[in-house]
Amino acid sequence: MSENKPNPYTPSDENTLSPDNRSPVVLNPNPAVKTYQRIYVILMFLMYAAIVVLVVAASFYKDAVARDLEVGPIEAMILLFILGIISAVLAIVFVVGLFWHRGLGGWIYNLILICIGLTSGCTWPITIPLMIFWIKHKDDIQHG
């Protein structure tokens, strides 16, 4: 055996990893989940805005609403007021999510919006896949 032949089991300078020679991280600047998140936020905003409009319209017919709910007119107005306030607040919350989607804070905020949608079984076909892909593409969303 010749001594000039390099040993394949000894580390060479080109095969060692240094902190400067890390593999580059490739980020997708606009994953498709961001588009679906915006559609979800818009639909949820429209739903809560429609509820606010319907509550305002129903407040003009408080006697008919009270008869349908089998409560007094004052109780009907209290119920409509509470429903209107909650719906208006949630509509504003979802509008904020439409514009705030960058960085860790935006990612967490929109994750909370998805969790709000998970409270209703009607939105599960949208929110469950959306949550899976939202978590999967966390780095792309934060830094993209």
Coordinates of C-alpha atoms in Angstrom, one line a residue:
M1 CA 0.0 0.0 0.0
S2 CA 1.2 3.4 -0.8
E3 CA 1.2 6.2 1.8
N4 CA 0.2 8.8 -0.8
K5 CA -3.4 7.6 -1.1
P6 CA -5.8 9.6 1.2
N7 CA -7.8 7.7 3.8
P8 CA -11.5 8.0 2.9
Y9 CA -12.5 7.8 6.6
T10 CA -10.7 10.9 7.8
P11 CA -12.7 14.1 7.5
S12 CA -11.5 16.5 4.9
D13 CA -11.8 20.2 5.0
E14 CA -14.4 20.3 2.3
N15 CA -16.7 17.7 3.9
T16 CA -16.9 19.3 7.3
L17 CA -19.8 21.6 8.1
S18 CA -19.0 24.9 9.6
P19 CA -21.6 27.3 10.9
D20 CA -21.1 29.5 7.8
N21 CA -21.6 26.6 5.3
R22 CA -25.2 25.7 6.2
S23 CA -27.5 24.6 3.5
P24 CA -29.6 27.5 2.4
V25 CA -33.2 27.6 3.5
V26 CA -35.6 28.0 0.6
L27 CA -38.8 29.9 1.5
N28 CA -41.9 30.1 -0.6
P29 CA -42.8 33.8 -0.4
N30 CA -46.5 33.3 -1.0
P31 CA -47.8 29.8 -0.1
A32 CA -51.3 29.0 -1.3
V33 CA -52.5 28.7 2.3
K34 CA -52.3 32.5 2.6
T35 CA -54.8 32.9 -0.2
Y36 CA -57.2 30.4 1.4
Q37 CA -56.7 32.1 4.8
R38 CA -57.8 35.5 3.3
I39 CA -60.8 33.9 1.7
Y40 CA -61.8 32.3 5.0
V41 CA -61.3 35.6 6.8
I42 CA -63.4 37.5 4.2
L43 CA -66.2 34.9 4.4
M44 CA -66.3 35.0 8.2
F45 CA -66.3 38.8 8.2
L46 CA -69.2 38.8 5.7
M47 CA -71.1 36.3 7.9
Y48 CA -70.7 38.4 11.1
A49 CA -71.5 41.7 9.2
A50 CA -74.7 40.1 7.8
I51 CA -75.7 39.1 11.4
V52 CA -75.2 42.7 12.5
V53 CA -77.4 44.0 9.6
L54 CA -80.1 41.4 10.4
V55 CA -80.0 42.3 14.1
V56 CA -80.5 45.9 13.3
A57 CA -83.3 45.0 10.9
A58 CA -84.9 42.7 13.6
S59 CA -84.8 45.5 16.2
F60 CA -87.4 47.4 14.2
Y61 CA -89.7 44.5 14.5
K62 CA -89.2 43.7 18.2
D63 CA -92.8 42.6 18.8
A64 CA -92.7 40.0 16.0
V65 CA -89.2 38.8 17.3
A66 CA -90.5 38.6 20.8
R67 CA -93.5 36.5 19.7
D68 CA -91.2 34.2 17.7
L69 CA -88.8 33.8 20.6
E70 CA -91.7 33.6 23.1
V71 CA -90.2 36.3 25.3
G72 CA -91.1 39.8 26.3
P73 CA -90.1 42.7 24.0
I74 CA -87.5 44.0 26.5
E75 CA -85.9 40.5 26.7
A76 CA -85.9 40.3 22.9
M77 CA -84.2 43.7 22.6
I78 CA -81.5 42.6 25.2
L79 CA -80.9 39.4 23.2
L80 CA -80.6 41.3 19.9
F81 CA -78.3 43.8 21.5
I82 CA -76.0 41.1 22.9
L83 CA -76.0 39.2 19.6
G84 CA -75.3 42.5 17.7
I85 CA -72.4 43.5 19.9
I86 CA -70.7 40.1 19.7
S87 CA -71.2 39.9 16.0
A88 CA -69.8 43.5 15.5
V89 CA -66.7 42.7 17.6
L90 CA -66.0 39.5 15.7
A91 CA -66.5 41.3 12.4
I92 CA -63.8 43.8 13.4
V93 CA -61.5 41.0 14.7
F94 CA -61.7 39.2 11.3
V95 CA -61.1 42.4 9.3
V96 CA -57.9 43.0 11.3
G97 CA -56.8 39.4 10.4
L98 CA -57.3 40.3 6.7
F99 CA -54.5 42.9 6.9
W100 CA -52.2 41.5 9.6
H101 CA -50.7 38.3 8.4
R102 CA -46.9 38.9 8.5
G103 CA -44.5 38.1 11.3
L104 CA -45.0 35.9 14.3
G105 CA -47.8 38.1 15.7
G106 CA -49.7 37.9 12.5
W107 CA -49.3 34.2 12.2
I108 CA -50.5 33.6 15.7
Y109 CA -53.4 36.1 15.3
N110 CA -54.6 34.3 12.2
L111 CA -54.2 30.9 13.9
I112 CA -56.5 32.2 16.6
L113 CA -59.0 33.2 13.9
I114 CA -58.9 29.6 12.6
C115 CA -59.5 28.4 16.1
I116 CA -62.5 30.6 16.4
G117 CA -63.9 28.9 13.3
L118 CA -63.2 25.5 14.8
T119 CA -65.8 26.3 17.5
S120 CA -68.6 25.6 14.9
G121 CA -69.0 22.2 13.2
C122 CA -70.3 24.0 10.1
T123 CA -66.8 25.4 9.4
W124 CA -64.8 22.3 10.1
P125 CA -64.5 21.4 6.4
I126 CA -62.7 24.7 5.9
T127 CA -60.9 25.2 9.1
I128 CA -59.3 21.8 9.7
P129 CA -57.4 21.6 6.5
L130 CA -56.6 25.3 6.8
M131 CA -55.1 24.8 10.3
I132 CA -53.0 21.9 9.1
F133 CA -51.5 23.8 6.2
W134 CA -51.2 27.0 8.3
I135 CA -49.0 25.2 10.8
K136 CA -47.1 23.3 8.1
H137 CA -46.1 26.6 6.3
K138 CA -45.3 28.6 9.4
D139 CA -41.9 29.7 8.3
D140 CA -43.0 30.6 4.8
I141 CA -45.9 32.8 6.2
Q142 CA -43.8 34.5 8.8
H143 CA -40.8 35.4 6.6
G144 CA -42.4 35.4 3.2

